[in-house]
Amino acid sequence: MAETNATHEPIRFETHPERYVHWRLEFPAEYGGAVARVVMDVKEERGLRPGYPLKLNSYDLGVDIELADAFQRIRFEHPDVRAVIVTSGKDRIFCSGANIYMLGSSTHGFKVNFCKFTNETRLYLEEMSAESSITSLCALNGTGSGGGYELAIACDEIVLADDGSSAVSFPEAPLLAVLPGTGGLTRLVDKRKIRRDLADAFSTIAEGVRGKRSVEWGLVDESPPKAKFEEAVKRRVDGILARSKRKAFPKMTLPPLEVKRSDKGAEYKYVSVAFDPKARTATLTMRAPTGKEPQNPEELAKVGASAWAVQAFRELDDALLDLRFNQPLIGVVAVKTTGDAEAVLAVDAMLSKHKDDGLVREVILLMKRVLKRMDMTAKSFFALAEPGSCFVGSLLELALASDRIYMKDSEDDEVSVATSPMNAGLFPMGNGLSRLHTRFLKDPTQVARVLEQGAMTTPEALKAGLVTFAPDDIDWDDEIRIAFEERSAMSPDAMTGMEANLRFAGPETMETKIFARLSAWQNWIFQRPNAVGERGALTLYGKPERPEFNWNRT
Amino acid sequence: MAETNATHEPIRFETHPERYVHWRLEFPAEYGGAVARVVMDVKEERGLRPGYPLKLNSYDLGVDIELADAFQRIRFEHPDVRAVIVTSGKDRIFCSGANIYMLGSSTHGFKVNFCKFTNETRLYLEEMSAESSITSLCALNGTGSGGGYELAIACDEIVLADDGSSAVSFPEAPLLAVLPGTGGLTRLVDKRKIRRDLADAFSTIAEGVRGKRSVEWGLVDESPPKAKFEEAVKRRVDGILARSKRKAFPKMTLPPLEVKRSDKGAEYKYVSVAFDPKARTATLTMRAPTGKEPQNPEELAKVGASAWAVQAFRELDDALLDLRFNQPLIGVVAVKTTGDAEAVLAVDAMLSKHKDDGLVREVILLMKRVLKRMDMTAKSFFALAEPGSCFVGSLLELALASDRIYMKDSEDDEVSVATSPMNAGLFPMGNGLSRLHTRFLKDPTQVARVLEQGAMTTPEALKAGLVTFAPDDIDWDDEIRIAFEERSAMSPDAMTGMEANLRFAGPETMETKIFARLSAWQNWIFQRPNAVGERGALTLYGKPERPEFNWNRT
């Protein structure tokens, strides 16, 4: 396999519109701040790694990190925005998708994590529409192929210029022997509800579909002649603005996170990560608020992004991405909390009381997205509730998102956990259910009981089904040590597959379909010689040789 | 990889209780025919291929073919049966799962198809309970591990002897670096609704869980001491019999299918398969009834399994399995029908009119299962509706199960397709919806319109959305030829993954979760060096060397 297996430079996920290389975030004057234009204009030579010019607005992870940042900033820093236009700054090309040479030269693990991140970004765009009433329109002023069209169908509406050449297409299967793996196949049949036979034909026509037929097949919503393109976009944007119900609120600026990184881990204000490379484990600790936290939305707006709920969860998000991309050898993560449980519960009380306030709502949605990022992280998480821990309310979600919860049954030093109103559905998982609901699928009445119960001692929490194991003072150290040793000795692949199957019981949504069905198949295909072997289609793309396939159907 | 890539002897799927090697199908006298006992007693040296003794009631495909046959015969040949006991004829061991040496020496493609077939068999057991009111009880008179416990949780009830040694376990991940891939992980959290953290712990404890804890964790329903085991089983069977609502009906004996096989294909009475190995395509033709068909349930009982609805669909089932296992190089299948459309519609009218009759119900369920087998077959199906074809009613389902439908728009020789009441929900797909409903998810009112419309010409069918493409007389030959050439030139893996994503829009069920999420992850893991590489855990099982893992988490 032509893969670069060398450890790459650490990837960092923070950026700012002033530093964007590949996108422009514009607020057209004619809409008075109600519309954000996200303009893709990729700089060919500024890929994250050398070796693959980003031609034709193709993208790599660096391009997508900027896009994710733009979506986050629109929500917090531009509360007046009610419509987002996604478009291209280049002529005749919207976006040609993930860069093929980048994919071809990436390790399997990087490919999988890259696709996961880009999937999350597209789901965030859809969540922005569903939850924050910021509707998106893709103005396809040129061809959108592969990941380019996948970005388009993540938008609410699509206008494609009918100029005789601009098309939408999924050339992955016919040209590269892989799948449109960033939600494309799922969104065709489950979001746009395109008939399976038309979706089949579309996904095998490398050159794609243009103009009238693209509307007939349901691939785009409108395909006006080039001369009427801007007019059509404007008409749709005006319609979106008229329908939007987004509530006004004071903007919140997101400053850079302060973090001290070393070989041993990372220290944020509220989050610490300590690596133990030899054991292939890490410890992730989240701290409760220590000072005065906002008592109401007005104070929250004044305090801004240094409020615990925002800063701690932004730090957690960054720490999770660092674990995913920069710490591939770490398999098991101990999840801990420390500090004043009452301080966490006070924040939760404020947030849940004012959950309908525009800014508070955005903060809760941010926390929700970060917790989902944890659900989707391919590491084993074991939560450890010890004396001094504060697994309560929004921090209890960290335990509920973990694969197991160990709670010390201590003679002298009582440990407790507690629910808060934040556990009652404000942080749904990808399956649409709260973590408590998913946990108690067998007896959903237990959800209400646990929510009412408040603080619980170890025996109470064990009885209530919140805790997996509750070793006492004598057994704790040994049991925890053995649990981590055993887990980190198991095949990383088997653990990833097992966790992906056990974490998401209950209903399936488009989101869980994308991460489970589509991504699992794509991961399989990303291993197959027909795609990534020496003579595979992905490997040979752009070379004079034709790929050679093993014709066995599996 | 230590794989046997040699083409194996063709696998045949027909058998009979008198020829069973590994199972006994018993009808204990004390229940007067109301109970079937399916007793696993695997003959070590009678594996389907040499090289892997089937120790400890481990199984290979040959064992599962007999089990599937037993379930089918219970339904048709033993209409008095209302309870099935699945148990072992060996002491202290129920079943140790799929044979590891068999898996380790199988090609990737065989592993995947083996798991698919065993998954179907377990789903048939569950369908027997859900649809035919034949409840199953697993009497674990010994340890059920891996696929052994997966068979147990496919049953409605599980009794495990508490004898100090019998356990249930999933040792796949800790010992073999693969997943319990026959529905096990899905059924833990989605069927038995076991808490995810307990499921996580259970799935990593190689030695499994016994006695009281197995009941506490929800893994089994009861774990009586050995001395009270038979009593507990009897009490539960009596309860099942008292609750069963199965309707009595005359039995139908299933004789062997008559088929002429050659290198060129297979000729059944109502089904023909013609291979074109060079093109890597096949043509599957299904013929309408030609003689007199039963007019009512009484005549159906008299005519027996030679009735078209039974025989034609049993033949189709056999043909599909032959394509899957014995024709791996064939990638694209042309689906054709010939004969008298009215004859098909007459059968459909009889079946739908008497759908609540016990025997008719079983026939419809058989047809449903065969059509699902087609949905789950990893070949591209292109239906070709030409003059003389009869894609109507139950045969229209073959077209609706296909990835594309081509219908000739002929000047002289009119082609038509038609719905019947059988298309209105009697053949649900794995997602729980009819194929018409899945097709028209965007506008479900179209389902009723199409059902009312009756016969449709090509332009009408095209307009109604039943047909993908409708080339005219001039274009037909070229367009079809090109479509098949293009399809069979694409990567088989990409097509398998693409079809698995496009065929099942809409809701997910435990069944679609098993085939999509779980199987796709298992397929991925079955490709990973940590499992199947030279130093992988599956490869080295039973050898003195320890597996070596690549510790990267993906």
PDB file of C-alpha atoms in Angstrom, chain B residues 175-409:
ATOM      1  CA  LEU B 175      -9.545 -14.376  22.174  1.00  0.00           C
ATOM      2  CA  LEU B 176      -9.869 -13.993  18.418  1.00  0.00           C
ATOM      3  CA  ALA B 177      -9.816 -10.242  17.783  1.00  0.00           C
ATOM      4  CA  VAL B 178     -13.083 -10.460  15.860  1.00  0.00           C
ATOM      5  CA  LEU B 179     -16.698  -9.707  16.791  1.00  0.00           C
ATOM      6  CA  PRO B 180     -19.568 -11.956  17.707  1.00  0.00           C
ATOM      7  CA  GLY B 181     -20.822 -11.268  14.205  1.00  0.00           C
ATOM      8  CA  THR B 182     -23.966 -13.363  13.997  1.00  0.00           C
ATOM      9  CA  GLY B 183     -26.164 -10.747  15.566  1.00  0.00           C
ATOM     10  CA  GLY B 184     -24.749 -11.203  19.034  1.00  0.00           C
ATOM     11  CA  LEU B 185     -23.772  -7.647  19.905  1.00  0.00           C
ATOM     12  CA  THR B 186     -26.946  -6.229  18.394  1.00  0.00           C
ATOM     13  CA  ARG B 187     -29.218  -8.662  20.211  1.00  0.00           C
ATOM     14  CA  LEU B 188     -27.506  -7.952  23.547  1.00  0.00           C
ATOM     15  CA  VAL B 189     -28.412  -4.261  23.513  1.00  0.00           C
ATOM     16  CA  ASP B 190     -31.388  -4.169  21.132  1.00  0.00           C
ATOM     17  CA  LYS B 191     -33.276  -7.399  21.766  1.00  0.00           C
ATOM     18  CA  ARG B 192     -32.469  -8.249  25.353  1.00  0.00           C
ATOM     19  CA  LYS B 193     -31.841  -4.532  26.006  1.00  0.00           C
ATOM     20  CA  ILE B 194     -28.901  -5.235  28.246  1.00  0.00           C
ATOM     21  CA  ARG B 195     -27.199  -2.100  29.526  1.00  0.00           C
ATOM     22  CA  ARG B 196     -24.312  -1.080  27.299  1.00  0.00           C
ATOM     23  CA  ASP B 197     -21.762  -1.196  30.099  1.00  0.00           C
ATOM     24  CA  LEU B 198     -22.750  -4.710  31.126  1.00  0.00           C
ATOM     25  CA  ALA B 199     -22.764  -5.744  27.476  1.00  0.00           C
ATOM     26  CA  ASP B 200     -19.280  -4.269  27.178  1.00  0.00           C
ATOM     27  CA  ALA B 201     -18.024  -6.186  30.187  1.00  0.00           C
ATOM     28  CA  PHE B 202     -19.698  -9.415  29.076  1.00  0.00           C
ATOM     29  CA  SER B 203     -18.258  -9.192  25.567  1.00  0.00           C
ATOM     30  CA  THR B 204     -14.709  -8.973  26.891  1.00  0.00           C
ATOM     31  CA  ILE B 205     -14.841 -11.698  29.557  1.00  0.00           C
ATOM     32  CA  ALA B 206     -13.546 -14.709  27.630  1.00  0.00           C
ATOM     33  CA  GLU B 207     -14.686 -17.240  30.200  1.00  0.00           C
ATOM     34  CA  GLY B 208     -18.196 -15.815  30.235  1.00  0.00           C
ATOM     35  CA  VAL B 209     -20.817 -15.445  32.920  1.00  0.00           C
ATOM     36  CA  ARG B 210     -22.559 -18.188  34.881  1.00  0.00           C
ATOM     37  CA  GLY B 211     -25.556 -18.851  37.103  1.00  0.00           C
ATOM     38  CA  LYS B 212     -27.058 -16.021  39.132  1.00  0.00           C
ATOM     39  CA  ARG B 213     -25.037 -13.251  37.487  1.00  0.00           C
ATOM     40  CA  SER B 214     -26.123 -14.367  34.019  1.00  0.00           C
ATOM     41  CA  VAL B 215     -29.716 -13.793  35.138  1.00  0.00           C
ATOM     42  CA  GLU B 216     -28.920 -10.479  36.862  1.00  0.00           C
ATOM     43  CA  TRP B 217     -27.262  -9.149  33.756  1.00  0.00           C
ATOM     44  CA  GLY B 218     -30.197 -10.260  31.617  1.00  0.00           C
ATOM     45  CA  LEU B 219     -28.123 -12.710  29.575  1.00  0.00           C
ATOM     46  CA  VAL B 220     -30.472 -15.618  30.269  1.00  0.00           C
ATOM     47  CA  ASP B 221     -33.966 -15.765  31.720  1.00  0.00           C
ATOM     48  CA  GLU B 222     -33.417 -18.399  34.357  1.00  0.00           C
ATOM     49  CA  SER B 223     -30.548 -20.433  35.726  1.00  0.00           C
ATOM     50  CA  PRO B 224     -31.843 -23.274  37.874  1.00  0.00           C
ATOM     51  CA  PRO B 225     -29.614 -25.851  39.547  1.00  0.00           C
ATOM     52  CA  LYS B 226     -28.904 -28.830  37.359  1.00  0.00           C
ATOM     53  CA  ALA B 227     -31.362 -31.027  39.282  1.00  0.00           C
ATOM     54  CA  LYS B 228     -34.188 -28.611  38.492  1.00  0.00           C
ATOM     55  CA  PHE B 229     -33.160 -27.859  34.918  1.00  0.00           C
ATOM     56  CA  GLU B 230     -35.570 -30.194  33.142  1.00  0.00           C
ATOM     57  CA  GLU B 231     -38.378 -29.050  35.384  1.00  0.00           C
ATOM     58  CA  ALA B 232     -37.709 -25.399  34.520  1.00  0.00           C
ATOM     59  CA  VAL B 233     -37.624 -26.184  30.814  1.00  0.00           C
ATOM     60  CA  LYS B 234     -40.897 -28.080  31.074  1.00  0.00           C
ATOM     61  CA  ARG B 235     -42.596 -25.290  33.020  1.00  0.00           C
ATOM     62  CA  ARG B 236     -41.575 -22.771  30.373  1.00  0.00           C
ATOM     63  CA  VAL B 237     -42.613 -25.015  27.476  1.00  0.00           C
ATOM     64  CA  ASP B 238     -46.000 -25.534  29.101  1.00  0.00           C
ATOM     65  CA  GLY B 239     -46.334 -21.761  29.393  1.00  0.00           C
ATOM     66  CA  ILE B 240     -45.400 -21.290  25.746  1.00  0.00           C
ATOM     67  CA  LEU B 241     -47.939 -23.885  24.625  1.00  0.00           C
ATOM     68  CA  ALA B 242     -50.653 -22.261  26.696  1.00  0.00           C
ATOM     69  CA  ARG B 243     -49.951 -18.850  25.125  1.00  0.00           C
ATOM     70  CA  SER B 244     -49.468 -19.941  21.494  1.00  0.00           C
ATOM     71  CA  LYS B 245     -52.017 -18.753  18.992  1.00  0.00           C
ATOM     72  CA  ARG B 246     -50.801 -20.862  16.094  1.00  0.00           C
ATOM     73  CA  LYS B 247     -53.619 -21.923  13.808  1.00  0.00           C
ATOM     74  CA  ALA B 248     -53.892 -25.530  12.788  1.00  0.00           C
ATOM     75  CA  PHE B 249     -53.589 -26.377   9.091  1.00  0.00           C
ATOM     76  CA  PRO B 250     -52.835 -29.462   6.991  1.00  0.00           C
ATOM     77  CA  LYS B 251     -49.146 -30.202   6.687  1.00  0.00           C
ATOM     78  CA  MET B 252     -47.232 -29.648   3.475  1.00  0.00           C
ATOM     79  CA  THR B 253     -44.313 -31.921   2.705  1.00  0.00           C
ATOM     80  CA  LEU B 254     -41.312 -30.340   1.019  1.00  0.00           C
ATOM     81  CA  PRO B 255     -39.832 -32.749  -1.529  1.00  0.00           C
ATOM     82  CA  PRO B 256     -36.349 -32.277  -2.990  1.00  0.00           C
ATOM     83  CA  LEU B 257     -36.165 -29.733  -5.788  1.00  0.00           C
ATOM     84  CA  GLU B 258     -35.463 -31.125  -9.227  1.00  0.00           C
ATOM     85  CA  VAL B 259     -32.724 -29.235 -10.927  1.00  0.00           C
ATOM     86  CA  LYS B 260     -30.407 -29.843 -13.841  1.00  0.00           C
ATOM     87  CA  ARG B 261     -27.068 -28.169 -13.253  1.00  0.00           C
ATOM     88  CA  SER B 262     -24.285 -27.635 -15.736  1.00  0.00           C
ATOM     89  CA  ASP B 263     -21.390 -25.257 -16.272  1.00  0.00           C
ATOM     90  CA  LYS B 264     -23.812 -23.068 -18.112  1.00  0.00           C
ATOM     91  CA  GLY B 265     -26.349 -22.711 -15.359  1.00  0.00           C
ATOM     92  CA  ALA B 266     -29.211 -24.388 -13.603  1.00  0.00           C
ATOM     93  CA  GLU B 267     -32.657 -25.409 -14.791  1.00  0.00           C
ATOM     94  CA  TYR B 268     -35.439 -25.739 -12.254  1.00  0.00           C
ATOM     95  CA  LYS B 269     -39.088 -26.071 -13.148  1.00  0.00           C
ATOM     96  CA  TYR B 270     -39.921 -22.376 -12.761  1.00  0.00           C
ATOM     97  CA  VAL B 271     -36.459 -20.851 -12.464  1.00  0.00           C
ATOM     98  CA  SER B 272     -33.550 -20.803 -14.869  1.00  0.00           C
ATOM     99  CA  VAL B 273     -30.120 -19.407 -14.220  1.00  0.00           C
ATOM    100  CA  ALA B 274     -27.731 -18.946 -17.116  1.00  0.00           C
ATOM    101  CA  PHE B 275     -24.132 -18.015 -16.362  1.00  0.00           C
ATOM    102  CA  ASP B 276     -21.954 -15.895 -18.609  1.00  0.00           C
ATOM    103  CA  PRO B 277     -18.608 -16.330 -16.839  1.00  0.00           C
ATOM    104  CA  LYS B 278     -16.679 -14.273 -19.352  1.00  0.00           C
ATOM    105  CA  ALA B 279     -18.920 -11.287 -18.833  1.00  0.00           C
ATOM    106  CA  ARG B 280     -19.218 -12.086 -15.107  1.00  0.00           C
ATOM    107  CA  THR B 281     -22.986 -11.888 -15.434  1.00  0.00           C
ATOM    108  CA  ALA B 282     -25.894 -14.262 -15.101  1.00  0.00           C
ATOM    109  CA  THR B 283     -29.498 -14.253 -16.197  1.00  0.00           C
ATOM    110  CA  LEU B 284     -32.081 -15.346 -13.687  1.00  0.00           C
ATOM    111  CA  THR B 285     -35.467 -16.076 -15.203  1.00  0.00           C
ATOM    112  CA  MET B 286     -38.610 -16.858 -13.277  1.00  0.00           C
ATOM    113  CA  ARG B 287     -41.588 -18.327 -15.054  1.00  0.00           C
ATOM    114  CA  ALA B 288     -45.278 -17.819 -14.381  1.00  0.00           C
ATOM    115  CA  PRO B 289     -47.483 -20.824 -13.540  1.00  0.00           C
ATOM    116  CA  THR B 290     -48.366 -22.860 -16.586  1.00  0.00           C
ATOM    117  CA  GLY B 291     -51.036 -25.262 -15.360  1.00  0.00           C
ATOM    118  CA  LYS B 292     -53.908 -25.221 -12.977  1.00  0.00           C
ATOM    119  CA  GLU B 293     -53.075 -23.655  -9.632  1.00  0.00           C
ATOM    120  CA  PRO B 294     -54.992 -24.149  -6.375  1.00  0.00           C
ATOM    121  CA  GLN B 295     -58.077 -21.975  -6.086  1.00  0.00           C
ATOM    122  CA  ASN B 296     -58.339 -22.080  -2.306  1.00  0.00           C
ATOM    123  CA  PRO B 297     -56.454 -23.276   0.789  1.00  0.00           C
ATOM    124  CA  GLU B 298     -57.969 -26.754   0.585  1.00  0.00           C
ATOM    125  CA  GLU B 299     -56.692 -27.232  -2.955  1.00  0.00           C
ATOM    126  CA  LEU B 300     -53.342 -25.777  -1.918  1.00  0.00           C
ATOM    127  CA  ALA B 301     -53.060 -28.366   0.839  1.00  0.00           C
ATOM    128  CA  LYS B 302     -53.923 -31.086  -1.647  1.00  0.00           C
ATOM    129  CA  VAL B 303     -51.485 -29.912  -4.335  1.00  0.00           C
ATOM    130  CA  GLY B 304     -48.756 -29.357  -1.756  1.00  0.00           C
ATOM    131  CA  ALA B 305     -45.294 -28.044  -2.468  1.00  0.00           C
ATOM    132  CA  SER B 306     -45.716 -28.318  -6.220  1.00  0.00           C
ATOM    133  CA  ALA B 307     -47.985 -25.289  -6.087  1.00  0.00           C
ATOM    134  CA  TRP B 308     -46.258 -22.521  -8.024  1.00  0.00           C
ATOM    135  CA  ALA B 309     -45.978 -20.104  -5.121  1.00  0.00           C
ATOM    136  CA  VAL B 310     -44.097 -22.674  -3.071  1.00  0.00           C
ATOM    137  CA  GLN B 311     -42.045 -24.379  -5.709  1.00  0.00           C
ATOM    138  CA  ALA B 312     -41.019 -21.312  -7.692  1.00  0.00           C
ATOM    139  CA  PHE B 313     -39.892 -19.434  -4.583  1.00  0.00           C
ATOM    140  CA  ARG B 314     -38.082 -22.449  -3.114  1.00  0.00           C
ATOM    141  CA  GLU B 315     -36.268 -22.707  -6.447  1.00  0.00           C
ATOM    142  CA  LEU B 316     -35.455 -19.002  -6.363  1.00  0.00           C
ATOM    143  CA  ASP B 317     -34.055 -19.396  -2.852  1.00  0.00           C
ATOM    144  CA  ASP B 318     -31.815 -22.225  -3.946  1.00  0.00           C
ATOM    145  CA  ALA B 319     -30.698 -20.283  -7.021  1.00  0.00           C
ATOM    146  CA  LEU B 320     -29.804 -17.230  -4.936  1.00  0.00           C
ATOM    147  CA  LEU B 321     -27.726 -19.301  -2.516  1.00  0.00           C
ATOM    148  CA  ASP B 322     -25.981 -20.967  -5.434  1.00  0.00           C
ATOM    149  CA  LEU B 323     -25.140 -17.542  -6.862  1.00  0.00           C
ATOM    150  CA  ARG B 324     -23.806 -16.344  -3.518  1.00  0.00           C
ATOM    151  CA  PHE B 325     -21.654 -19.305  -2.588  1.00  0.00           C
ATOM    152  CA  ASN B 326     -20.787 -21.058  -5.822  1.00  0.00           C
ATOM    153  CA  GLN B 327     -20.593 -18.187  -8.285  1.00  0.00           C
ATOM    154  CA  PRO B 328     -18.475 -15.554  -6.558  1.00  0.00           C
ATOM    155  CA  LEU B 329     -17.155 -14.140  -9.826  1.00  0.00           C
ATOM    156  CA  ILE B 330     -20.589 -13.204 -11.091  1.00  0.00           C
ATOM    157  CA  GLY B 331     -21.259  -9.588 -10.290  1.00  0.00           C
ATOM    158  CA  VAL B 332     -24.371  -8.595 -12.208  1.00  0.00           C
ATOM    159  CA  VAL B 333     -27.580 -10.558 -12.612  1.00  0.00           C
ATOM    160  CA  ALA B 334     -30.245  -9.855 -15.212  1.00  0.00           C
ATOM    161  CA  VAL B 335     -33.620 -10.560 -13.657  1.00  0.00           C
ATOM    162  CA  LYS B 336     -36.279 -11.694 -16.110  1.00  0.00           C
ATOM    163  CA  THR B 337     -39.768 -13.117 -15.979  1.00  0.00           C
ATOM    164  CA  THR B 338     -41.731 -14.940 -18.648  1.00  0.00           C
ATOM    165  CA  GLY B 339     -45.179 -16.343 -19.028  1.00  0.00           C
ATOM    166  CA  ASP B 340     -48.763 -15.515 -18.377  1.00  0.00           C
ATOM    167  CA  ALA B 341     -49.170 -12.471 -16.160  1.00  0.00           C
ATOM    168  CA  GLU B 342     -52.783 -13.407 -15.498  1.00  0.00           C
ATOM    169  CA  ALA B 343     -51.687 -16.720 -14.034  1.00  0.00           C
ATOM    170  CA  VAL B 344     -49.429 -14.918 -11.552  1.00  0.00           C
ATOM    171  CA  LEU B 345     -52.186 -12.494 -10.659  1.00  0.00           C
ATOM    172  CA  ALA B 346     -54.588 -15.382 -10.113  1.00  0.00           C
ATOM    173  CA  VAL B 347     -52.184 -17.009  -7.641  1.00  0.00           C
ATOM    174  CA  ASP B 348     -51.756 -13.650  -5.931  1.00  0.00           C
ATOM    175  CA  ALA B 349     -55.521 -13.213  -5.731  1.00  0.00           C
ATOM    176  CA  MET B 350     -55.936 -16.593  -4.066  1.00  0.00           C
ATOM    177  CA  LEU B 351     -53.078 -15.971  -1.600  1.00  0.00           C
ATOM    178  CA  SER B 352     -54.156 -12.490  -0.624  1.00  0.00           C
ATOM    179  CA  LYS B 353     -57.798 -13.505  -0.276  1.00  0.00           C
ATOM    180  CA  HIS B 354     -56.868 -16.322   2.106  1.00  0.00           C
ATOM    181  CA  LYS B 355     -53.891 -14.676   3.753  1.00  0.00           C
ATOM    182  CA  ASP B 356     -55.206 -15.469   7.227  1.00  0.00           C
ATOM    183  CA  ASP B 357     -55.394 -19.191   6.531  1.00  0.00           C
ATOM    184  CA  GLY B 358     -52.606 -21.011   8.365  1.00  0.00           C
ATOM    185  CA  LEU B 359     -51.043 -22.721   5.364  1.00  0.00           C
ATOM    186  CA  VAL B 360     -51.455 -19.771   2.995  1.00  0.00           C
ATOM    187  CA  ARG B 361     -49.824 -17.612   5.629  1.00  0.00           C
ATOM    188  CA  GLU B 362     -46.802 -19.927   5.739  1.00  0.00           C
ATOM    189  CA  VAL B 363     -46.523 -19.812   1.946  1.00  0.00           C
ATOM    190  CA  ILE B 364     -46.592 -16.019   1.937  1.00  0.00           C
ATOM    191  CA  LEU B 365     -43.978 -15.924   4.693  1.00  0.00           C
ATOM    192  CA  LEU B 366     -41.775 -18.266   2.686  1.00  0.00           C
ATOM    193  CA  MET B 367     -42.022 -15.979  -0.332  1.00  0.00           C
ATOM    194  CA  LYS B 368     -41.223 -13.026   1.908  1.00  0.00           C
ATOM    195  CA  ARG B 369     -38.091 -14.698   3.262  1.00  0.00           C
ATOM    196  CA  VAL B 370     -36.855 -15.578  -0.216  1.00  0.00           C
ATOM    197  CA  LEU B 371     -37.357 -11.994  -1.392  1.00  0.00           C
ATOM    198  CA  LYS B 372     -35.401 -10.769   1.636  1.00  0.00           C
ATOM    199  CA  ARG B 373     -32.642 -13.197   0.688  1.00  0.00           C
ATOM    200  CA  MET B 374     -32.540 -11.415  -2.647  1.00  0.00           C
ATOM    201  CA  ASP B 375     -32.318  -7.979  -0.941  1.00  0.00           C
ATOM    202  CA  MET B 376     -29.342  -9.303   1.006  1.00  0.00           C
ATOM    203  CA  THR B 377     -27.529 -10.886  -1.926  1.00  0.00           C
ATOM    204  CA  ALA B 378     -24.340  -9.053  -2.854  1.00  0.00           C
ATOM    205  CA  LYS B 379     -24.859  -9.006  -6.594  1.00  0.00           C
ATOM    206  CA  SER B 380     -26.137  -6.156  -8.741  1.00  0.00           C
ATOM    207  CA  PHE B 381     -29.616  -7.013  -9.985  1.00  0.00           C
ATOM    208  CA  PHE B 382     -30.948  -5.301 -13.081  1.00  0.00           C
ATOM    209  CA  ALA B 383     -34.535  -6.258 -13.920  1.00  0.00           C
ATOM    210  CA  LEU B 384     -35.385  -6.374 -17.612  1.00  0.00           C
ATOM    211  CA  ALA B 385     -39.048  -5.991 -18.508  1.00  0.00           C
ATOM    212  CA  GLU B 386     -39.366  -7.003 -22.133  1.00  0.00           C
ATOM    213  CA  PRO B 387     -42.213  -8.219 -24.320  1.00  0.00           C
ATOM    214  CA  GLY B 388     -43.405 -11.532 -22.921  1.00  0.00           C
ATOM    215  CA  SER B 389     -42.329 -10.694 -19.387  1.00  0.00           C
ATOM    216  CA  CYS B 390     -44.716 -10.831 -16.446  1.00  0.00           C
ATOM    217  CA  PHE B 391     -43.481  -8.472 -13.741  1.00  0.00           C
ATOM    218  CA  VAL B 392     -46.788  -8.446 -11.944  1.00  0.00           C
ATOM    219  CA  GLY B 393     -47.692  -8.823  -8.279  1.00  0.00           C
ATOM    220  CA  SER B 394     -45.407 -11.208  -6.487  1.00  0.00           C
ATOM    221  CA  LEU B 395     -43.072 -11.286  -9.497  1.00  0.00           C
ATOM    222  CA  LEU B 396     -43.036  -7.477  -9.588  1.00  0.00           C
ATOM    223  CA  GLU B 397     -41.262  -7.789  -6.226  1.00  0.00           C
ATOM    224  CA  LEU B 398     -38.266  -9.225  -8.108  1.00  0.00           C
ATOM    225  CA  ALA B 399     -38.055  -5.983 -10.043  1.00  0.00           C
ATOM    226  CA  LEU B 400     -38.599  -3.867  -6.940  1.00  0.00           C
ATOM    227  CA  ALA B 401     -35.826  -5.814  -5.202  1.00  0.00           C
ATOM    228  CA  SER B 402     -33.504  -5.058  -8.124  1.00  0.00           C
ATOM    229  CA  ASP B 403     -31.072  -2.170  -8.196  1.00  0.00           C
ATOM    230  CA  ARG B 404     -32.477  -0.900 -11.461  1.00  0.00           C
ATOM    231  CA  ILE B 405     -35.480  -1.668 -13.655  1.00  0.00           C
ATOM    232  CA  TYR B 406     -35.205  -1.381 -17.430  1.00  0.00           C
ATOM    233  CA  MET B 407     -38.522  -1.558 -19.299  1.00  0.00           C
ATOM    234  CA  LYS B 408     -38.662  -1.672 -23.061  1.00  0.00           C
ATOM    235  CA  ASP B 409     -40.673   1.090 -24.678  1.00  0.00           C
TER     236      ASP B 409
END
